Short mmCIF file of C-alpha atoms in Angstrom, two decimals:
data_model
loop_
_atom_site.label_atom_id
_atom_site.label_comp_id
_atom_site.label_asym_id
_atom_site.label_seq_id
_atom_site.Cartn_x
_atom_site.Cartn_y
_atom_site.Cartn_z
CA MET Q 1 0.00 0.00 0.00
CA ASN Q 2 1.49 3.34 -1.11
CA ILE Q 3 0.58 6.42 0.96
CA LEU Q 4 1.68 10.04 0.51
CA PHE Q 5 1.83 12.75 3.17
CA CYS Q 6 3.09 16.31 2.70
CA GLY Q 7 4.08 19.04 5.12
CA ASN Q 8 6.64 20.85 7.21
CA SER Q 9 7.86 20.05 10.72
CA ARG Q 10 4.56 21.26 12.20
CA ALA Q 11 2.71 18.52 10.27
CA PHE Q 12 4.69 15.76 11.99
CA ASP Q 13 2.21 15.34 14.87
CA GLY Q 14 -0.67 14.84 12.45
CA ILE Q 15 1.27 12.37 10.31
CA LEU Q 16 2.29 10.46 13.43
CA ILE Q 17 -1.34 10.16 14.58
CA ALA Q 18 -2.48 9.18 11.07
CA VAL Q 19 0.12 6.40 10.84
CA LEU Q 20 -0.70 5.10 14.33
CA SER Q 21 -4.37 4.94 13.36
CA ILE Q 22 -3.71 3.23 10.02
CA THR Q 23 -1.51 0.55 11.59
CA LYS Q 24 -4.11 -0.10 14.26
CA TYR Q 25 -6.40 -1.59 11.60
CA TYR Q 26 -4.07 -2.54 8.73
CA LYS Q 27 -1.16 -4.91 9.39
CA GLY Q 28 0.22 -5.27 5.86
CA GLU Q 29 3.11 -3.64 4.03
CA LEU Q 30 3.11 0.16 3.88
CA ASN Q 31 5.25 2.31 1.61
CA ILE Q 32 4.93 5.79 3.07
CA TYR Q 33 6.22 8.78 1.10
CA ILE Q 34 6.63 12.11 2.88
CA PHE Q 35 7.16 15.23 0.76
CA THR Q 36 8.69 18.17 2.61
CA ALA Q 37 10.58 21.38 1.80
CA GLU Q 38 12.70 24.05 3.42
CA LEU Q 39 10.87 27.34 2.82
CA GLU Q 40 12.13 29.49 5.68
CA ASN Q 41 12.75 32.30 3.18
CA MET Q 42 8.94 32.57 2.96
CA ARG Q 43 8.27 32.20 6.72
CA GLU Q 44 10.61 31.35 9.56
CA ASP Q 45 8.55 28.40 10.81
CA TYR Q 46 8.47 26.73 7.38
CA THR Q 47 11.09 24.17 8.40
CA PRO Q 48 11.14 20.72 6.82
CA ILE Q 49 10.29 17.40 8.41
CA CYS Q 50 13.64 15.94 9.48
CA TRP Q 51 15.02 12.43 9.09
CA GLN Q 52 14.71 11.81 12.84
CA GLN Q 53 10.95 12.36 12.60
CA ALA Q 54 10.75 10.12 9.52
CA ARG Q 55 12.66 7.44 11.46
CA ILE Q 56 10.01 7.50 14.20
CA ILE Q 57 7.32 6.87 11.57
CA GLU Q 58 9.41 4.08 10.06
CA ASN Q 59 9.87 2.40 13.43
CA ILE Q 60 6.09 2.30 13.84
CA VAL Q 61 5.31 0.78 10.43
CA THR Q 62 8.19 -1.73 10.47
CA GLY Q 63 7.16 -2.77 13.96
CA VAL Q 64 3.83 -3.86 12.47
CA CYS Q 65 5.21 -5.20 9.17
CA PRO Q 66 9.00 -5.48 8.68
CA GLN Q 67 8.64 -5.10 4.89
CA SER Q 68 7.29 -1.54 5.25
CA HIS Q 69 9.30 1.54 4.28
CA VAL Q 70 9.25 5.30 4.86
CA LEU Q 71 10.84 7.61 2.29
CA LEU Q 72 11.38 11.29 3.16
CA ILE Q 73 11.69 13.35 -0.04
CA ASP Q 74 12.93 16.94 -0.15
CA LYS Q 75 10.98 18.91 -2.77
CA THR Q 76 12.54 22.31 -1.95
CA GLN Q 77 14.22 22.80 -5.31
CA ASP Q 78 11.24 21.59 -7.34
CA PHE Q 79 8.97 24.00 -5.50
CA LYS Q 80 11.32 26.97 -5.84
CA ASN Q 81 12.01 26.29 -9.52
CA GLU Q 82 8.37 25.97 -10.56
CA LEU Q 83 6.20 27.77 -8.02
CA ALA Q 84 8.46 30.47 -6.57
CA GLY Q 85 6.52 33.21 -8.36
CA TRP Q 86 3.09 31.64 -8.06
CA VAL Q 87 0.16 34.02 -7.69
CA ASN Q 88 -1.38 32.07 -4.77
CA LYS Q 89 1.40 32.52 -2.22
CA ASP Q 90 -0.67 34.88 -0.05
CA THR Q 91 -3.64 32.58 0.60
CA VAL Q 92 -4.42 31.26 4.10
CA TYR Q 93 -3.16 27.81 3.05
CA THR Q 94 0.52 26.97 3.39
CA PRO Q 95 2.62 26.27 0.29
CA TYR Q 96 3.12 22.74 1.60
CA SER Q 97 -0.32 21.82 0.30
CA MET Q 98 1.16 22.32 -3.19
CA LEU Q 99 3.71 19.55 -2.70
CA ARG Q 100 1.15 16.83 -3.46
CA LEU Q 101 1.03 18.20 -6.99
CA TYR Q 102 4.45 16.55 -7.46
CA ALA Q 103 2.99 13.10 -6.80
CA ASP Q 104 3.79 12.16 -10.41
CA ASP Q 105 7.42 11.80 -9.27
CA ILE Q 106 6.40 8.66 -7.35
CA LEU Q 107 6.62 5.76 -9.80
CA VAL Q 108 3.80 3.56 -8.58
CA ASN Q 109 0.49 2.53 -10.15
CA ARG Q 110 -1.74 3.46 -7.22
CA LEU Q 111 -1.22 6.11 -4.54
CA LEU Q 112 -3.35 7.18 -1.58
CA TYR Q 113 -2.83 10.79 -0.51
CA LEU Q 114 -3.83 11.82 3.02
CA ASP Q 115 -3.82 15.23 4.67
CA ALA Q 116 -1.98 15.40 8.00
CA ASP Q 117 -5.28 15.92 9.87
CA VAL Q 118 -6.87 12.62 8.82
CA VAL Q 119 -7.39 9.75 11.27
CA ALA Q 120 -8.25 6.17 10.31
CA CYS Q 121 -11.23 4.66 12.13
CA ASP Q 122 -11.21 1.32 10.31
CA ASP Q 123 -9.17 -0.70 7.81
CA ILE Q 124 -8.35 1.43 4.75
CA GLU Q 125 -7.51 -1.55 2.51
CA PRO Q 126 -11.00 -1.68 0.88
CA LEU Q 127 -10.59 1.99 -0.05
CA TYR Q 128 -7.10 1.44 -1.41
CA ASN Q 129 -8.22 -1.50 -3.56
CA MET Q 130 -11.22 0.36 -4.99
CA GLY Q 131 -11.70 -0.18 -8.73
CA ILE Q 132 -10.49 3.04 -10.38
CA SER Q 133 -9.22 1.87 -13.78
CA ASP Q 134 -11.57 4.27 -15.60
CA PHE Q 135 -10.77 7.27 -13.38
CA GLU Q 136 -7.85 9.52 -12.50
CA ILE Q 137 -8.95 10.28 -8.94
CA ALA Q 138 -11.29 8.78 -6.37
CA GLY Q 139 -12.46 10.96 -3.47
CA VAL Q 140 -15.39 12.41 -1.54
CA ARG Q 141 -17.39 15.57 -2.23
CA ASP Q 142 -16.37 18.56 -0.13
CA PHE Q 143 -18.99 19.02 2.57
CA LEU Q 144 -19.13 22.82 2.25
CA GLY Q 145 -17.94 23.07 -1.34
CA LYS Q 146 -20.83 21.01 -2.71
CA TRP Q 147 -23.19 23.71 -1.38
CA PHE Q 148 -21.17 26.88 -1.95
CA ILE Q 149 -18.96 26.08 -4.98
CA GLU Q 150 -20.46 23.23 -7.02
CA TYR Q 151 -22.03 19.90 -6.17
CA ASN Q 152 -19.23 17.79 -7.66
CA TYR Q 153 -16.45 19.73 -5.92
CA MET Q 154 -14.14 17.12 -4.40
CA ASN Q 155 -12.36 17.49 -1.07
CA THR Q 156 -8.69 16.68 -1.62
CA GLY Q 157 -7.81 15.65 1.94
CA VAL Q 158 -8.22 11.99 0.94
CA LEU Q 159 -7.44 11.09 -2.66
CA LEU Q 160 -6.81 7.77 -4.37
CA PHE Q 161 -4.79 8.32 -7.55
CA ASN Q 162 -4.68 6.07 -10.61
CA MET Q 163 -1.11 7.13 -11.36
CA PRO Q 164 -0.67 5.84 -14.95
CA ARG Q 165 -3.83 7.66 -16.02
CA CYS Q 166 -2.83 10.81 -14.10
CA ARG Q 167 0.54 10.88 -15.90
CA GLU Q 168 -1.02 10.12 -19.27
CA ASN Q 169 -3.41 13.07 -18.95
CA GLY Q 170 -0.86 15.44 -17.38
CA LEU Q 171 -3.04 15.91 -14.29
CA PHE Q 172 -0.34 17.10 -11.89
CA LYS Q 173 1.57 19.18 -14.44
CA ASN Q 174 -1.62 20.98 -15.48
CA ALA Q 175 -2.63 21.55 -11.85
CA ARG Q 176 0.78 23.08 -11.05
CA LYS Q 177 0.47 25.36 -14.07
CA MET Q 178 -2.97 26.52 -12.94
CA CYS Q 179 -1.71 27.22 -9.41
CA ARG Q 180 1.20 29.19 -10.79
CA GLU Q 181 -0.91 31.38 -13.06
CA ARG Q 182 -4.46 31.65 -11.70
CA LYS Q 183 -5.50 33.19 -8.38
CA MET Q 184 -7.71 30.81 -6.38
CA PHE Q 185 -8.95 30.68 -2.78
CA PHE Q 186 -8.30 26.91 -2.41
CA PRO Q 187 -5.44 26.78 -4.93
CA ASP Q 188 -4.33 23.15 -5.21
CA GLN Q 189 -7.75 21.72 -4.35
CA THR Q 190 -9.52 23.85 -6.94
CA ALA Q 191 -6.82 23.16 -9.53
CA LEU Q 192 -7.19 19.40 -9.11
CA ASN Q 193 -10.97 19.73 -9.38
CA ARG Q 194 -10.71 21.82 -12.54
CA VAL Q 195 -8.13 19.80 -14.46
CA CYS Q 196 -9.42 16.33 -13.52
CA LYS Q 197 -12.13 15.19 -15.91
CA ASN Q 198 -12.56 11.64 -14.61
CA LYS Q 199 -13.45 11.60 -10.91
CA LEU Q 200 -14.95 8.71 -8.97
CA PHE Q 201 -17.04 10.00 -6.06
CA LEU Q 202 -16.94 7.82 -2.96
CA PRO Q 203 -19.24 7.58 0.09
CA GLU Q 204 -18.65 10.14 2.83
CA LYS Q 205 -17.31 7.48 5.20
CA TYR Q 206 -14.00 7.56 3.29
CA ASN Q 207 -13.47 11.25 4.10
CA GLU Q 208 -15.88 12.17 6.90
CA GLN Q 209 -15.58 15.94 7.23
CA LYS Q 210 -18.46 16.71 9.56
CA ARG Q 211 -18.51 14.32 12.53
CA TYR Q 212 -17.44 10.84 13.55
CA ARG Q 213 -20.02 8.16 12.71
CA PRO Q 214 -20.05 4.41 13.47
CA ASN Q 215 -19.21 3.54 9.84
CA THR Q 216 -16.48 6.18 9.38
CA VAL Q 217 -13.31 4.83 7.77
CA LEU Q 218 -11.33 8.08 7.61
CA GLN Q 219 -12.21 11.14 9.68
CA HIS Q 220 -10.90 14.43 8.31
CA PHE Q 221 -10.52 17.19 10.88
CA CYS Q 222 -10.88 20.11 8.48
CA LYS Q 223 -12.49 23.44 9.28
CA SER Q 224 -16.25 23.06 9.74
CA LEU Q 225 -19.19 25.44 9.88
CA ARG Q 226 -21.48 25.51 12.92
CA ILE Q 227 -24.90 27.16 13.02
CA PHE Q 228 -25.68 27.22 16.77
CA PRO Q 229 -25.69 29.26 18.91
CA TYR Q 230 -24.50 31.51 16.04
CA ILE Q 231 -22.81 30.94 12.68
CA HIS Q 232 -19.11 30.26 13.27
CA THR Q 233 -16.27 28.01 12.14
CA VAL Q 234 -14.58 25.32 14.22
CA ASN Q 235 -11.10 24.03 13.43
CA VAL Q 236 -9.91 21.40 15.92
CA LYS Q 237 -7.03 19.10 14.95
CA PRO Q 238 -6.40 15.52 16.14
CA TRP Q 239 -3.39 16.50 18.27
CA GLU Q 240 -5.45 19.10 20.17
CA ILE Q 241 -6.70 16.42 22.52
CA GLU Q 242 -8.36 18.61 25.14
CA LYS Q 243 -10.35 20.41 22.43
CA LEU Q 244 -11.37 17.08 20.87
CA HIS Q 245 -12.87 16.14 24.22
CA SER Q 246 -14.35 19.50 25.23
CA ILE Q 247 -15.60 20.85 21.88
CA TYR Q 248 -16.32 17.71 19.84
CA LYS Q 249 -17.02 15.42 22.83
CA LEU Q 250 -15.04 12.86 20.86
CA HIS Q 251 -13.30 9.93 22.55
CA ALA Q 252 -13.27 7.41 19.69
CA HIS Q 253 -9.56 7.98 19.06
CA ASP Q 254 -8.37 7.98 22.68
CA GLU Q 255 -6.39 4.73 22.38
CA ILE Q 256 -4.40 6.10 19.43
CA LEU Q 257 -3.94 9.48 21.08
CA GLU Q 258 -2.57 7.82 24.22
CA GLN Q 259 0.06 6.10 22.03
CA TYR Q 260 0.80 9.44 20.38
CA GLU Q 261 1.30 11.15 23.75
CA ARG Q 262 3.62 8.38 24.96
CA ILE Q 263 5.80 8.76 21.86
CA LYS Q 264 5.84 12.55 22.16
CA ASN Q 265 6.88 12.31 25.82
CA ILE Q 266 9.80 10.04 24.87
CA ILE Q 267 11.14 12.30 22.10
CA ARG Q 268 10.72 15.62 23.91
#
């Protein structure tokens, strides 16, 4: 199973929790790719994920299946060469979200991309083995986007890529070009939605963006909109454990989060 994460050093906690949750339910071989970049010239806290952090992830996956691997890939130069002058650099989203648009550098047939704020609640193997031969991407509609942008607007926090078809159609190259040249509020997400013509829409349980449900396979802790007692947004991440308990009243992930806290206490 090939899985891609992207981010800077601040994304490590989320990736750690995601991997702990995946290996709770799936005991097979994992090939985990982590794209990172050193972009401190843009902001001082844009430091890359380091090899020590990648080694911690590798120890987890090889402890479950010795054939597993973790590959940390520095995309600094690629990003600076192609997207240094991009028109979307001042959006609220970090440039690290753009790194997934280099997924065509990974020479595999099938690749599952996960945001660093996604937690597995069940075995992801049925998702990974989904039949996608006629599609470039499989994913779930964006909970807010389907109302405010367009119904078939896909959330890109969980994406299953048919890599040969993506390369054949120039999906990633065209998305990078759009991000470089066209101003967008959700740059990489909108670009992927615009350039992809063959999407397979999956049930919400594979990217549950609203609340945990008994059949949830992957819960995505993205920003959500609340109506009561007044209209406001809520943005609680998996590593914000006290907020998970107090705001979401969520305890479904406590076992994984206890493991996460033990590891964090050791490496502090």
